[in-house]
Protein backbone atom coordinates (compact mmCIF):
# COMPACT_ATOMS: atom_id res chain seq x y z
CA UNK A 1 0.00 0.00 0.00
CA UNK A 2 1.45 3.38 -0.99
CA UNK A 3 0.20 6.66 0.46
CA UNK A 4 1.33 8.42 -2.70
CA UNK A 5 -0.91 6.16 -4.81
CA UNK A 6 -3.82 6.69 -2.41
CA UNK A 7 -3.28 10.47 -2.61
CA UNK A 8 -3.49 10.24 -6.41
CA UNK A 9 -6.79 8.36 -6.19
CA UNK A 10 -8.22 10.90 -3.75
CA UNK A 11 -7.18 13.71 -6.10
CA UNK A 12 -8.97 11.95 -8.97
CA UNK A 13 -12.11 11.59 -6.85
CA UNK A 14 -12.05 15.27 -5.84
CA UNK A 15 -11.70 16.29 -9.50
CA UNK A 16 -14.59 13.95 -10.43
CA UNK A 17 -16.77 15.43 -7.67
PDB file of N, CA and C in Angstrom:
ATOM      1  N   UNK A   1       0.859  -1.207   0.000  1.00  0.00           N
ATOM      2  CA  UNK A   1       0.000   0.000   0.000  1.00  0.00           C
ATOM      3  C   UNK A   1       0.890   1.251   0.000  1.00  0.00           C
ATOM      4  N   UNK A   2       0.630   2.151  -0.920  1.00  0.00           N
ATOM      5  CA  UNK A   2       1.447   3.381  -0.985  1.00  0.00           C
ATOM      6  C   UNK A   2       0.574   4.609  -0.755  1.00  0.00           C
ATOM      7  N   UNK A   3       0.985   5.427   0.175  1.00  0.00           N
ATOM      8  CA  UNK A   3       0.204   6.655   0.461  1.00  0.00           C
ATOM      9  C   UNK A   3       0.165   7.549  -0.771  1.00  0.00           C
ATOM     10  N   UNK A   4       1.280   7.568  -1.500  1.00  0.00           N
ATOM     11  CA  UNK A   4       1.328   8.417  -2.705  1.00  0.00           C
ATOM     12  C   UNK A   4       0.244   7.986  -3.691  1.00  0.00           C
ATOM     13  N   UNK A   5       0.093   6.672  -3.856  1.00  0.00           N
ATOM     14  CA  UNK A   5      -0.909   6.160  -4.812  1.00  0.00           C
ATOM     15  C   UNK A   5      -2.304   6.519  -4.292  1.00  0.00           C
ATOM     16  N   UNK A   6      -2.509   6.379  -2.990  1.00  0.00           N
ATOM     17  CA  UNK A   6      -3.821   6.695  -2.413  1.00  0.00           C
ATOM     18  C   UNK A   6      -4.130   8.176  -2.622  1.00  0.00           C
ATOM     19  N   UNK A   7      -3.104   9.007  -2.439  1.00  0.00           N
ATOM     20  CA  UNK A   7      -3.284  10.466  -2.612  1.00  0.00           C
ATOM     21  C   UNK A   7      -3.739  10.746  -4.053  1.00  0.00           C
ATOM     22  N   UNK A   8      -3.121  10.057  -4.999  1.00  0.00           N
ATOM     23  CA  UNK A   8      -3.492  10.240  -6.410  1.00  0.00           C
ATOM     24  C   UNK A   8      -4.957   9.876  -6.629  1.00  0.00           C
ATOM     25  N   UNK A   9      -5.393   8.791  -6.023  1.00  0.00           N
ATOM     26  CA  UNK A   9      -6.786   8.364  -6.186  1.00  0.00           C
ATOM     27  C   UNK A   9      -7.729   9.384  -5.585  1.00  0.00           C
ATOM     28  N   UNK A  10      -7.375   9.895  -4.405  1.00  0.00           N
ATOM     29  CA  UNK A  10      -8.224  10.901  -3.750  1.00  0.00           C
ATOM     30  C   UNK A  10      -8.322  12.140  -4.640  1.00  0.00           C
ATOM     31  N   UNK A  11      -7.182  12.522  -5.231  1.00  0.00           N
ATOM     32  CA  UNK A  11      -7.179  13.709  -6.104  1.00  0.00           C
ATOM     33  C   UNK A  11      -8.124  13.478  -7.283  1.00  0.00           C
ATOM     34  N   UNK A  12      -8.090  12.266  -7.828  1.00  0.00           N
ATOM     35  CA  UNK A  12      -8.970  11.948  -8.971  1.00  0.00           C
ATOM     36  C   UNK A  12     -10.431  12.043  -8.543  1.00  0.00           C
ATOM     37  N   UNK A  13     -10.733  11.543  -7.329  1.00  0.00           N
ATOM     38  CA  UNK A  13     -12.115  11.589  -6.848  1.00  0.00           C
ATOM     39  C   UNK A  13     -12.566  13.022  -6.667  1.00  0.00           C
ATOM     40  N   UNK A  14     -11.687  13.862  -6.068  1.00  0.00           N
ATOM     41  CA  UNK A  14     -12.055  15.271  -5.838  1.00  0.00           C
ATOM     42  C   UNK A  14     -12.336  15.946  -7.178  1.00  0.00           C
ATOM     43  N   UNK A  15     -11.512  15.665  -8.179  1.00  0.00           N
ATOM     44  CA  UNK A  15     -11.702  16.286  -9.502  1.00  0.00           C
ATOM     45  C   UNK A  15     -13.028  15.791 -10.099  1.00  0.00           C
ATOM     46  N   UNK A  16     -13.341  14.521  -9.872  1.00  0.00           N
ATOM     47  CA  UNK A  16     -14.591  13.952 -10.425  1.00  0.00           C
ATOM     48  C   UNK A  16     -15.783  14.600  -9.737  1.00  0.00           C
ATOM     49  N   UNK A  17     -15.655  14.831  -8.430  1.00  0.00           N
ATOM     50  CA  UNK A  17     -16.768  15.428  -7.668  1.00  0.00           C
ATOM     51  C   UNK A  17     -16.927  16.886  -8.110  1.00  0.00           C
TER      52      UNK A  17
END
